[in-house]
Amino acid sequence: MFRQITETVFASPQIDVDMIAEAKALGVIRIINNRPEGESEDQTPGDAIETAARAAGIDYVAIPVTHAGFSQAQVDAMEQALDVEGPVLAYCRSGTRSTLLWALARAKAGDSPAVIASKAAGAGYDVSPVRQLIEMLSAGR
């Protein structure tokens, strides 16, 4: 269920508390929740994921993203959340918003748009909805 984008970044559809052990086994040191609370009735609440993660010794960060799009504050927060020495797992409903936000954060950090797109595609995600923003952020470096 966890899709590996890079050596240290995984994206996933909605997780539940039972998946924390799997994340821990992969060496994940931080879980990034990109899903707004109450988006659907079947989602596991973020506080339940946070409690289980922290009990397993995994850090937890919430950067909720709605379907309205991405803000500079979210990109900045994701860039900071990714800045750790170890694997991270980002999740949302399908993993797409997490991957798109990862892509924007990496573009802001100066990664090549082609490399970003290739890594996302390798994990089964398409960054074309934000490709123009990726290009702009990358060019700003």
PDB file of C-alpha atoms in Angstrom:
ATOM      1  CA  MET A   1       0.000   0.000   0.000  1.00  0.00           C
ATOM      2  CA  PHE A   2       2.911   2.375   0.661  1.00  0.00           C
ATOM      3  CA  ARG A   3       4.364   3.583  -2.629  1.00  0.00           C
ATOM      4  CA  GLN A   4       8.042   4.504  -2.589  1.00  0.00           C
ATOM      5  CA  ILE A   5       8.773   7.798  -4.357  1.00  0.00           C
ATOM      6  CA  THR A   6      12.406   8.125  -3.256  1.00  0.00           C
ATOM      7  CA  GLU A   7      14.702   6.230  -0.919  1.00  0.00           C
ATOM      8  CA  THR A   8      13.235   8.172   1.993  1.00  0.00           C
ATOM      9  CA  VAL A   9       9.731   9.195   0.909  1.00  0.00           C
ATOM     10  CA  PHE A  10       6.647   7.024   0.744  1.00  0.00           C
ATOM     11  CA  ALA A  11       3.122   8.101  -0.243  1.00  0.00           C
ATOM     12  CA  SER A  12      -0.041   6.256   0.617  1.00  0.00           C
ATOM     13  CA  PRO A  13      -3.788   6.322   0.519  1.00  0.00           C
ATOM     14  CA  GLN A  14      -5.505   6.717   3.894  1.00  0.00           C
ATOM     15  CA  ILE A  15      -3.817   4.680   6.592  1.00  0.00           C
ATOM     16  CA  ASP A  16      -5.243   3.318   9.802  1.00  0.00           C
ATOM     17  CA  VAL A  17      -3.624   2.620  13.164  1.00  0.00           C
ATOM     18  CA  ASP A  18      -2.868  -0.996  12.192  1.00  0.00           C
ATOM     19  CA  MET A  19      -0.499   0.264   9.479  1.00  0.00           C
ATOM     20  CA  ILE A  20       1.767   2.103  11.899  1.00  0.00           C
ATOM     21  CA  ALA A  21       3.700  -1.119  12.551  1.00  0.00           C
ATOM     22  CA  GLU A  22       4.312  -1.536   8.809  1.00  0.00           C
ATOM     23  CA  ALA A  23       5.591   2.038   8.612  1.00  0.00           C
ATOM     24  CA  LYS A  24       7.851   1.420  11.606  1.00  0.00           C
ATOM     25  CA  ALA A  25       9.219  -1.740   9.949  1.00  0.00           C
ATOM     26  CA  LEU A  26      10.171   0.360   6.903  1.00  0.00           C
ATOM     27  CA  GLY A  27      12.103   2.703   9.193  1.00  0.00           C
ATOM     28  CA  VAL A  28       9.625   5.585   8.869  1.00  0.00           C
ATOM     29  CA  ILE A  29      10.453   8.279  11.405  1.00  0.00           C
ATOM     30  CA  ARG A  30       7.733  10.786  10.481  1.00  0.00           C
ATOM     31  CA  ILE A  31       4.173  10.467   9.214  1.00  0.00           C
ATOM     32  CA  ILE A  32       2.740  13.431   7.327  1.00  0.00           C
ATOM     33  CA  ASN A  33      -1.052  13.633   7.211  1.00  0.00           C
ATOM     34  CA  ASN A  34      -2.202  15.632   4.175  1.00  0.00           C
ATOM     35  CA  ARG A  35      -5.876  14.813   4.617  1.00  0.00           C
ATOM     36  CA  PRO A  36      -8.322  17.309   6.151  1.00  0.00           C
ATOM     37  CA  GLU A  37     -10.337  15.951   9.066  1.00  0.00           C
ATOM     38  CA  GLY A  38     -13.880  14.884   8.247  1.00  0.00           C
ATOM     39  CA  GLU A  39     -13.282  14.536   4.513  1.00  0.00           C
ATOM     40  CA  SER A  40     -15.155  11.233   4.514  1.00  0.00           C
ATOM     41  CA  GLU A  41     -16.977   9.122   7.059  1.00  0.00           C
ATOM     42  CA  ASP A  42     -14.653   6.145   6.643  1.00  0.00           C
ATOM     43  CA  GLN A  43     -11.360   7.941   7.310  1.00  0.00           C
ATOM     44  CA  THR A  44      -9.353   7.247  10.429  1.00  0.00           C
ATOM     45  CA  PRO A  45      -9.128  10.483  12.444  1.00  0.00           C
ATOM     46  CA  GLY A  46      -5.732  12.164  12.426  1.00  0.00           C
ATOM     47  CA  ASP A  47      -5.536  12.188  16.220  1.00  0.00           C
ATOM     48  CA  ALA A  48      -5.849   8.379  16.262  1.00  0.00           C
ATOM     49  CA  ILE A  49      -3.019   8.073  13.735  1.00  0.00           C
ATOM     50  CA  GLU A  50      -0.948  10.603  15.696  1.00  0.00           C
ATOM     51  CA  THR A  51      -1.452   8.743  18.988  1.00  0.00           C
ATOM     52  CA  ALA A  52      -0.492   5.383  17.440  1.00  0.00           C
ATOM     53  CA  ALA A  53       2.493   6.888  15.620  1.00  0.00           C
ATOM     54  CA  ARG A  54       3.874   8.616  18.692  1.00  0.00           C
ATOM     55  CA  ALA A  55       3.377   5.423  20.741  1.00  0.00           C
ATOM     56  CA  ALA A  56       5.547   3.662  18.139  1.00  0.00           C
ATOM     57  CA  GLY A  57       8.206   6.375  18.334  1.00  0.00           C
ATOM     58  CA  ILE A  58       7.244   7.978  15.014  1.00  0.00           C
ATOM     59  CA  ASP A  59       6.854  11.735  14.676  1.00  0.00           C
ATOM     60  CA  TYR A  60       3.573  13.058  13.229  1.00  0.00           C
ATOM     61  CA  VAL A  61       2.832  16.237  11.288  1.00  0.00           C
ATOM     62  CA  ALA A  62      -0.513  17.375   9.851  1.00  0.00           C
ATOM     63  CA  ILE A  63      -0.508  19.525   6.712  1.00  0.00           C
ATOM     64  CA  PRO A  64      -4.106  19.222   5.495  1.00  0.00           C
ATOM     65  CA  VAL A  65      -4.743  19.898   1.815  1.00  0.00           C
ATOM     66  CA  THR A  66      -8.246  20.328   0.433  1.00  0.00           C
ATOM     67  CA  HIS A  67      -9.230  19.960  -3.202  1.00  0.00           C
ATOM     68  CA  ALA A  68      -9.049  23.777  -3.444  1.00  0.00           C
ATOM     69  CA  GLY A  69      -5.330  23.540  -4.173  1.00  0.00           C
ATOM     70  CA  PHE A  70      -1.979  24.206  -2.593  1.00  0.00           C
ATOM     71  CA  SER A  71      -0.788  27.295  -0.726  1.00  0.00           C
ATOM     72  CA  GLN A  72       2.736  28.557  -0.272  1.00  0.00           C
ATOM     73  CA  ALA A  73       2.383  27.866   3.467  1.00  0.00           C
ATOM     74  CA  GLN A  74       1.587  24.215   2.737  1.00  0.00           C
ATOM     75  CA  VAL A  75       4.557  23.895   0.371  1.00  0.00           C
ATOM     76  CA  ASP A  76       6.832  25.466   2.996  1.00  0.00           C
ATOM     77  CA  ALA A  77       5.448  23.191   5.728  1.00  0.00           C
ATOM     78  CA  MET A  78       5.955  20.111   3.545  1.00  0.00           C
ATOM     79  CA  GLU A  79       9.502  21.133   2.707  1.00  0.00           C
ATOM     80  CA  GLN A  80      10.207  21.441   6.440  1.00  0.00           C
ATOM     81  CA  ALA A  81       8.434  18.147   7.250  1.00  0.00           C
ATOM     82  CA  LEU A  82      10.563  16.318   4.679  1.00  0.00           C
ATOM     83  CA  ASP A  83      13.772  17.723   6.171  1.00  0.00           C
ATOM     84  CA  VAL A  84      14.587  14.799   8.465  1.00  0.00           C
ATOM     85  CA  GLU A  85      17.271  12.133   8.577  1.00  0.00           C
ATOM     86  CA  GLY A  86      15.171   9.119   7.706  1.00  0.00           C
ATOM     87  CA  PRO A  87      12.140   7.882   5.811  1.00  0.00           C
ATOM     88  CA  VAL A  88       8.798   9.677   5.886  1.00  0.00           C
ATOM     89  CA  LEU A  89       5.324   8.509   4.958  1.00  0.00           C
ATOM     90  CA  ALA A  90       2.846  11.055   3.612  1.00  0.00           C
ATOM     91  CA  TYR A  91      -0.793  10.105   3.180  1.00  0.00           C
ATOM     92  CA  CYS A  92      -4.135  11.498   2.028  1.00  0.00           C
ATOM     93  CA  ARG A  93      -7.225   9.876   0.481  1.00  0.00           C
ATOM     94  CA  SER A  94      -5.372   8.362  -2.478  1.00  0.00           C
ATOM     95  CA  GLY A  95      -1.778   9.489  -2.025  1.00  0.00           C
ATOM     96  CA  THR A  96      -2.053  11.955  -4.903  1.00  0.00           C
ATOM     97  CA  ARG A  97      -2.247  15.185  -2.897  1.00  0.00           C
ATOM     98  CA  SER A  98       0.674  13.988  -0.770  1.00  0.00           C
ATOM     99  CA  THR A  99       2.716  13.285  -3.888  1.00  0.00           C
ATOM    100  CA  LEU A 100       1.812  16.600  -5.503  1.00  0.00           C
ATOM    101  CA  LEU A 101       2.745  18.486  -2.344  1.00  0.00           C
ATOM    102  CA  TRP A 102       6.014  16.519  -2.141  1.00  0.00           C
ATOM    103  CA  ALA A 103       6.695  17.485  -5.782  1.00  0.00           C
ATOM    104  CA  LEU A 104       6.095  21.171  -5.093  1.00  0.00           C
ATOM    105  CA  ALA A 105       8.309  21.094  -2.002  1.00  0.00           C
ATOM    106  CA  ARG A 106      11.127  19.401  -3.914  1.00  0.00           C
ATOM    107  CA  ALA A 107      10.813  21.896  -6.781  1.00  0.00           C
ATOM    108  CA  LYS A 108      11.067  24.738  -4.273  1.00  0.00           C
ATOM    109  CA  ALA A 109      14.197  23.043  -2.904  1.00  0.00           C
ATOM    110  CA  GLY A 110      15.697  23.081  -6.407  1.00  0.00           C
ATOM    111  CA  ASP A 111      15.138  19.557  -7.715  1.00  0.00           C
ATOM    112  CA  SER A 112      14.765  19.120 -11.466  1.00  0.00           C
ATOM    113  CA  PRO A 113      11.135  19.046 -12.682  1.00  0.00           C
ATOM    114  CA  ALA A 114      11.941  16.079 -14.935  1.00  0.00           C
ATOM    115  CA  VAL A 115      13.436  14.115 -12.043  1.00  0.00           C
ATOM    116  CA  ILE A 116      10.476  14.977  -9.803  1.00  0.00           C
ATOM    117  CA  ALA A 117       8.006  13.813 -12.466  1.00  0.00           C
ATOM    118  CA  SER A 118       9.975  10.627 -13.076  1.00  0.00           C
ATOM    119  CA  LYS A 119      10.150   9.691  -9.394  1.00  0.00           C
ATOM    120  CA  ALA A 120       6.431  10.345  -8.922  1.00  0.00           C
ATOM    121  CA  ALA A 121       5.590   8.317 -12.036  1.00  0.00           C
ATOM    122  CA  GLY A 122       7.744   5.467 -10.749  1.00  0.00           C
ATOM    123  CA  ALA A 123       5.468   5.320  -7.716  1.00  0.00           C
ATOM    124  CA  GLY A 124       2.349   5.456  -9.890  1.00  0.00           C
ATOM    125  CA  TYR A 125       1.519   9.149  -9.488  1.00  0.00           C
ATOM    126  CA  ASP A 126       1.115  11.840 -12.146  1.00  0.00           C
ATOM    127  CA  VAL A 127       2.329  15.354 -11.320  1.00  0.00           C
ATOM    128  CA  SER A 128       0.935  16.956 -14.489  1.00  0.00           C
ATOM    129  CA  PRO A 129      -1.823  18.802 -12.545  1.00  0.00           C
ATOM    130  CA  VAL A 130       0.917  20.878 -10.867  1.00  0.00           C
ATOM    131  CA  ARG A 131       3.649  20.656 -13.514  1.00  0.00           C
ATOM    132  CA  GLN A 132       3.463  24.378 -14.289  1.00  0.00           C
ATOM    133  CA  LEU A 133       3.892  25.206 -10.586  1.00  0.00           C
ATOM    134  CA  ILE A 134       6.788  22.739 -10.367  1.00  0.00           C
ATOM    135  CA  GLU A 135       8.471  24.508 -13.282  1.00  0.00           C
ATOM    136  CA  MET A 136       7.904  27.935 -11.703  1.00  0.00           C
ATOM    137  CA  LEU A 137       9.184  26.900  -8.267  1.00  0.00           C
ATOM    138  CA  SER A 138      12.202  25.166  -9.736  1.00  0.00           C
ATOM    139  CA  ALA A 139      13.045  28.175 -11.919  1.00  0.00           C
ATOM    140  CA  GLY A 140      12.910  30.411  -8.851  1.00  0.00           C
ATOM    141  CA  ARG A 141      15.972  28.684  -7.370  1.00  0.00           C
TER     142      ARG A 141
END
